[in-house]
PDB file of C-alpha atoms in Angstrom:
ATOM      1  CA  UNK A  93      16.060  12.633 -50.556  1.00  0.00           C
ATOM      2  CA  UNK A  94      18.249  11.299 -47.807  1.00  0.00           C
ATOM      3  CA  UNK A  95      17.643  14.578 -45.891  1.00  0.00           C
ATOM      4  CA  UNK A  96      13.912  14.034 -46.019  1.00  0.00           C
ATOM      5  CA  UNK A  97      14.200  10.541 -44.810  1.00  0.00           C
ATOM      6  CA  UNK A  98      16.297  11.513 -42.076  1.00  0.00           C
ATOM      7  CA  UNK A  99      14.105  14.495 -41.165  1.00  0.00           C
ATOM      8  CA  UNK A 100      11.056  12.129 -41.258  1.00  0.00           C
ATOM      9  CA  UNK A 101      12.700   9.606 -38.973  1.00  0.00           C
ATOM     10  CA  UNK A 102      13.602  12.212 -36.405  1.00  0.00           C
ATOM     11  CA  UNK A 103      10.005  13.676 -36.384  1.00  0.00           C
ATOM     12  CA  UNK A 104       8.531  10.014 -35.850  1.00  0.00           C
ATOM     13  CA  UNK A 105      10.988   9.423 -33.033  1.00  0.00           C
ATOM     14  CA  UNK A 106      10.195  12.808 -31.414  1.00  0.00           C
ATOM     15  CA  UNK A 107       6.466  12.138 -31.755  1.00  0.00           C
ATOM     16  CA  UNK A 108       6.702   8.673 -30.066  1.00  0.00           C
ATOM     17  CA  UNK A 109       8.848   9.797 -27.212  1.00  0.00           C
ATOM     18  CA  UNK A 110       7.062  13.045 -26.501  1.00  0.00           C
ATOM     19  CA  UNK A 111       3.756  11.420 -25.581  1.00  0.00           C
ATOM     20  CA  UNK A 112       4.075  11.492 -21.784  1.00  0.00           C
ATOM     21  CA  UNK A 113       1.009  10.798 -19.724  1.00  0.00           C
ATOM     22  CA  UNK A 114       0.651  11.750 -16.041  1.00  0.00           C
ATOM     23  CA  UNK A 115      -1.756   9.996 -13.617  1.00  0.00           C
ATOM     24  CA  UNK A 116      -2.217  11.133  -9.938  1.00  0.00           C
ATOM     25  CA  UNK A 117      -3.559   8.360  -7.785  1.00  0.00           C
ATOM     26  CA  UNK A 118      -4.528   9.952  -4.602  1.00  0.00           C
ATOM     27  CA  UNK A 119      -5.255   6.998  -2.354  1.00  0.00           C
ATOM     28  CA  UNK A 120      -3.434   6.111   0.807  1.00  0.00           C
ATOM     29  CA  UNK A 121      -2.703   2.399   0.334  1.00  0.00           C
ATOM     30  CA  UNK A 122      -3.886  -0.456  -1.805  1.00  0.00           C
ATOM     31  CA  UNK A 123      -3.846  -3.160   0.954  1.00  0.00           C
ATOM     32  CA  UNK A 124      -2.557  -4.309   4.248  1.00  0.00           C
ATOM     33  CA  UNK A 125      -0.356  -7.552   4.081  1.00  0.00           C
ATOM     34  CA  UNK A 126       0.018  -9.614   7.152  1.00  0.00           C
ATOM     35  CA  UNK A 127       3.112 -11.565   6.139  1.00  0.00           C
ATOM     36  CA  UNK A 128       4.286 -14.981   7.438  1.00  0.00           C
ATOM     37  CA  UNK A 129       0.830 -15.997   8.604  1.00  0.00           C
ATOM     38  CA  UNK A 130       1.776 -19.397   9.912  1.00  0.00           C
ATOM     39  CA  UNK A 131      -1.823 -20.641  10.457  1.00  0.00           C
ATOM     40  CA  UNK A 132      -4.486 -22.217   8.464  1.00  0.00           C
ATOM     41  CA  UNK A 133      -7.052 -20.185  10.200  1.00  0.00           C
ATOM     42  CA  UNK A 134      -8.524 -17.509   7.726  1.00  0.00           C
ATOM     43  CA  UNK A 135      -9.540 -14.213   9.522  1.00  0.00           C
ATOM     44  CA  UNK A 136     -13.187 -13.479   9.227  1.00  0.00           C
ATOM     45  CA  UNK A 137     -13.236  -9.806  10.490  1.00  0.00           C
ATOM     46  CA  UNK A 138     -10.843  -6.795  10.465  1.00  0.00           C
ATOM     47  CA  UNK A 139     -11.443  -3.566  12.363  1.00  0.00           C
ATOM     48  CA  UNK A 140      -9.603  -0.613  10.859  1.00  0.00           C
ATOM     49  CA  UNK A 141      -9.477   2.399  13.292  1.00  0.00           C
ATOM     50  CA  UNK A 142      -8.004   5.880  12.404  1.00  0.00           C
ATOM     51  CA  UNK A 143      -6.686   8.098  15.317  1.00  0.00           C
ATOM     52  CA  UNK A 144      -5.272  11.597  15.336  1.00  0.00           C
ATOM     53  CA  UNK A 145      -1.596  11.450  14.640  1.00  0.00           C
ATOM     54  CA  UNK A 146       0.499  11.500  17.960  1.00  0.00           C
ATOM     55  CA  UNK A 147      -2.605  11.167  20.185  1.00  0.00           C
ATOM     56  CA  UNK A 148      -1.344   7.871  21.729  1.00  0.00           C
ATOM     57  CA  UNK A 149      -4.310   6.148  19.960  1.00  0.00           C
ATOM     58  CA  UNK A 150      -6.798   8.001  22.185  1.00  0.00           C
ATOM     59  CA  UNK A 151      -8.507  10.358  19.692  1.00  0.00           C
ATOM     60  CA  UNK A 152     -10.544   8.085  17.318  1.00  0.00           C
ATOM     61  CA  UNK A 153     -11.335   9.700  13.915  1.00  0.00           C
ATOM     62  CA  UNK A 154     -12.986   6.868  12.039  1.00  0.00           C
ATOM     63  CA  UNK A 155     -13.696   3.163  12.341  1.00  0.00           C
ATOM     64  CA  UNK A 156     -14.180   0.789   9.417  1.00  0.00           C
ATOM     65  CA  UNK A 157     -14.769  -2.962   8.962  1.00  0.00           C
ATOM     66  CA  UNK A 158     -15.532  -2.972   5.289  1.00  0.00           C
ATOM     67  CA  UNK A 159     -12.434  -4.890   4.070  1.00  0.00           C
ATOM     68  CA  UNK A 160     -11.969  -7.744   1.610  1.00  0.00           C
ATOM     69  CA  UNK A 161      -9.968 -10.674   2.987  1.00  0.00           C
ATOM     70  CA  UNK A 162      -7.743 -12.461   0.604  1.00  0.00           C
ATOM     71  CA  UNK A 163      -5.020 -15.061   0.569  1.00  0.00           C
ATOM     72  CA  UNK A 164      -6.755 -17.699   2.617  1.00  0.00           C
ATOM     73  CA  UNK A 165      -6.766 -20.243  -0.268  1.00  0.00           C
ATOM     74  CA  UNK A 166      -2.940 -19.906  -0.607  1.00  0.00           C
ATOM     75  CA  UNK A 167      -1.976 -20.735   3.003  1.00  0.00           C
ATOM     76  CA  UNK A 168       0.579 -23.317   1.691  1.00  0.00           C
ATOM     77  CA  UNK A 169       2.103 -20.932  -0.904  1.00  0.00           C
ATOM     78  CA  UNK A 170       5.541 -19.336  -0.498  1.00  0.00           C
ATOM     79  CA  UNK A 171       4.009 -16.108   0.421  1.00  0.00           C
ATOM     80  CA  UNK A 172       1.767 -17.351   3.300  1.00  0.00           C
ATOM     81  CA  UNK A 173       0.107 -14.125   3.834  1.00  0.00           C
ATOM     82  CA  UNK A 174      -3.303 -12.579   4.380  1.00  0.00           C
ATOM     83  CA  UNK A 175      -4.363  -9.542   2.489  1.00  0.00           C
ATOM     84  CA  UNK A 176      -6.783  -6.851   3.650  1.00  0.00           C
ATOM     85  CA  UNK A 177      -8.007  -4.501   1.039  1.00  0.00           C
ATOM     86  CA  UNK A 178     -10.422  -1.741   1.794  1.00  0.00           C
ATOM     87  CA  UNK A 179     -13.791  -1.806  -0.136  1.00  0.00           C
ATOM     88  CA  UNK A 180     -13.572   1.888  -0.398  1.00  0.00           C
ATOM     89  CA  UNK A 181     -10.183   3.318  -0.992  1.00  0.00           C
ATOM     90  CA  UNK A 182      -8.800   5.837   1.603  1.00  0.00           C
ATOM     91  CA  UNK A 183      -7.530   9.008  -0.109  1.00  0.00           C
ATOM     92  CA  UNK A 184      -4.702  11.292   0.585  1.00  0.00           C
ATOM     93  CA  UNK A 185      -1.401  11.012   2.496  1.00  0.00           C
ATOM     94  CA  UNK A 186      -1.625   9.057   5.738  1.00  0.00           C
ATOM     95  CA  UNK A 187      -1.430  11.670   8.456  1.00  0.00           C
ATOM     96  CA  UNK A 188      -2.960   9.518  11.206  1.00  0.00           C
ATOM     97  CA  UNK A 189      -2.248   6.567  13.415  1.00  0.00           C
ATOM     98  CA  UNK A 190      -3.870   3.218  12.798  1.00  0.00           C
ATOM     99  CA  UNK A 191      -5.073   0.230  14.990  1.00  0.00           C
ATOM    100  CA  UNK A 192      -5.902  -3.027  13.215  1.00  0.00           C
ATOM    101  CA  UNK A 193      -7.954  -5.600  15.201  1.00  0.00           C
ATOM    102  CA  UNK A 194      -8.060  -9.130  13.598  1.00  0.00           C
ATOM    103  CA  UNK A 195     -11.024 -11.316  14.689  1.00  0.00           C
ATOM    104  CA  UNK A 196     -11.080  -9.508  18.158  1.00  0.00           C
ATOM    105  CA  UNK A 197      -7.915 -11.418  19.054  1.00  0.00           C
ATOM    106  CA  UNK A 198      -4.839  -9.923  17.350  1.00  0.00           C
ATOM    107  CA  UNK A 199      -3.940  -6.168  17.415  1.00  0.00           C
ATOM    108  CA  UNK A 200      -1.447  -3.956  15.560  1.00  0.00           C
ATOM    109  CA  UNK A 201      -0.779  -0.408  16.506  1.00  0.00           C
ATOM    110  CA  UNK A 202       0.689   1.493  13.682  1.00  0.00           C
ATOM    111  CA  UNK A 203       2.268   4.829  14.539  1.00  0.00           C
ATOM    112  CA  UNK A 204       4.872   7.197  13.207  1.00  0.00           C
ATOM    113  CA  UNK A 205       4.012   6.552   9.586  1.00  0.00           C
ATOM    114  CA  UNK A 206       6.301   8.116   7.052  1.00  0.00           C
ATOM    115  CA  UNK A 207       4.928   8.574   3.660  1.00  0.00           C
ATOM    116  CA  UNK A 208       5.257  11.072   0.818  1.00  0.00           C
ATOM    117  CA  UNK A 209       4.170  11.626  -2.739  1.00  0.00           C
ATOM    118  CA  UNK A 210       6.431   9.781  -5.137  1.00  0.00           C
ATOM    119  CA  UNK A 211       6.625   9.413  -8.867  1.00  0.00           C
ATOM    120  CA  UNK A 212       7.254   6.214 -10.835  1.00  0.00           C
ATOM    121  CA  UNK A 213       7.452   5.886 -14.613  1.00  0.00           C
ATOM    122  CA  UNK A 214       6.929   3.051 -17.023  1.00  0.00           C
ATOM    123  CA  UNK A 215       8.349   3.471 -20.597  1.00  0.00           C
ATOM    124  CA  UNK A 216       6.243   2.367 -23.581  1.00  0.00           C
ATOM    125  CA  UNK A 217       6.855   2.847 -27.309  1.00  0.00           C
ATOM    126  CA  UNK A 218       4.643   5.989 -27.184  1.00  0.00           C
ATOM    127  CA  UNK A 219       6.451   7.846 -24.372  1.00  0.00           C
ATOM    128  CA  UNK A 220       6.304   7.397 -20.702  1.00  0.00           C
ATOM    129  CA  UNK A 221       3.480   6.997 -18.219  1.00  0.00           C
ATOM    130  CA  UNK A 222       4.095   8.671 -14.982  1.00  0.00           C
ATOM    131  CA  UNK A 223       2.280   7.644 -11.724  1.00  0.00           C
ATOM    132  CA  UNK A 224       2.213   9.991  -8.781  1.00  0.00           C
ATOM    133  CA  UNK A 225       1.069   8.315  -5.629  1.00  0.00           C
ATOM    134  CA  UNK A 226       1.544   8.088  -1.912  1.00  0.00           C
ATOM    135  CA  UNK A 227       4.372   5.823  -0.763  1.00  0.00           C
ATOM    136  CA  UNK A 228       4.655   4.534   2.748  1.00  0.00           C
ATOM    137  CA  UNK A 229       8.428   4.284   3.619  1.00  0.00           C
ATOM    138  CA  UNK A 230       8.430   3.358   7.372  1.00  0.00           C
ATOM    139  CA  UNK A 231       6.330   3.015  10.353  1.00  0.00           C
ATOM    140  CA  UNK A 232       6.303   1.646  14.023  1.00  0.00           C
ATOM    141  CA  UNK A 233       4.141  -1.454  14.627  1.00  0.00           C
ATOM    142  CA  UNK A 234       3.748  -2.558  18.206  1.00  0.00           C
ATOM    143  CA  UNK A 235       7.005  -0.902  19.096  1.00  0.00           C
ATOM    144  CA  UNK A 236       8.925  -2.376  16.119  1.00  0.00           C
ATOM    145  CA  UNK A 237      10.333  -0.054  13.509  1.00  0.00           C
ATOM    146  CA  UNK A 238       9.563  -1.394  10.086  1.00  0.00           C
ATOM    147  CA  UNK A 239      11.026  -0.477   6.778  1.00  0.00           C
ATOM    148  CA  UNK A 240       8.221  -0.475   4.144  1.00  0.00           C
ATOM    149  CA  UNK A 241       9.904   1.095   1.206  1.00  0.00           C
ATOM    150  CA  UNK A 242       9.728  -2.142  -0.989  1.00  0.00           C
ATOM    151  CA  UNK A 243       5.925  -2.384  -0.420  1.00  0.00           C
ATOM    152  CA  UNK A 244       5.098   0.490  -2.665  1.00  0.00           C
ATOM    153  CA  UNK A 245       1.392   1.336  -2.070  1.00  0.00           C
ATOM    154  CA  UNK A 246       0.739  -1.391   0.421  1.00  0.00           C
ATOM    155  CA  UNK A 247       1.469  -1.782   4.268  1.00  0.00           C
ATOM    156  CA  UNK A 248       3.505  -4.949   4.979  1.00  0.00           C
ATOM    157  CA  UNK A 249       3.451  -6.299   8.504  1.00  0.00           C
ATOM    158  CA  UNK A 250       5.122  -9.503   9.952  1.00  0.00           C
ATOM    159  CA  UNK A 251       2.185 -11.450  11.614  1.00  0.00           C
ATOM    160  CA  UNK A 252       4.446 -12.481  14.625  1.00  0.00           C
ATOM    161  CA  UNK A 253       4.679  -8.860  15.976  1.00  0.00           C
ATOM    162  CA  UNK A 254       0.925  -8.866  16.621  1.00  0.00           C
ATOM    163  CA  UNK A 255      -0.331  -8.264  20.178  1.00  0.00           C
ATOM    164  CA  UNK A 256      -2.603 -11.041  21.267  1.00  0.00           C
ATOM    165  CA  UNK A 257      -5.601  -9.569  23.006  1.00  0.00           C
ATOM    166  CA  UNK A 258      -7.890 -12.538  23.338  1.00  0.00           C
ATOM    167  CA  UNK A 259      -7.425 -16.431  23.002  1.00  0.00           C
TER     168      UNK A 259
END
């Protein structure tokens, strides 16, 4: 009888731990976070331009202004950031350069983007869920090398390194 109980317990444990699920999320990024936004002004417009990689931002591929702007109601919070999320997600690994223009007055040139497919897992009682997605590890923004590895599927940029193009 003890052998049957032990065998049943082992089978149940194997059943619950062998239920692994895999999800491939093939989008480039969730959002662009402008950190340390030390202003009460909420941006009204963002222009996202994709350029051919290493073209010195000369060969325009695509231009998009369809972004949701968030974080304006939390300007006094500890995060103090503005979040730009694309209305339509970009798919695939980022193999292009980016120019962001905020309200026709602040510009970010993002080049030398290092990203790769990465796997993260979450453990549940019925096995693990694995997420395979694109992670952005580092980039150059207006000549500043930024480490982005803690941002997971987002692009984090300190607001202060933006180039003022119009006052």
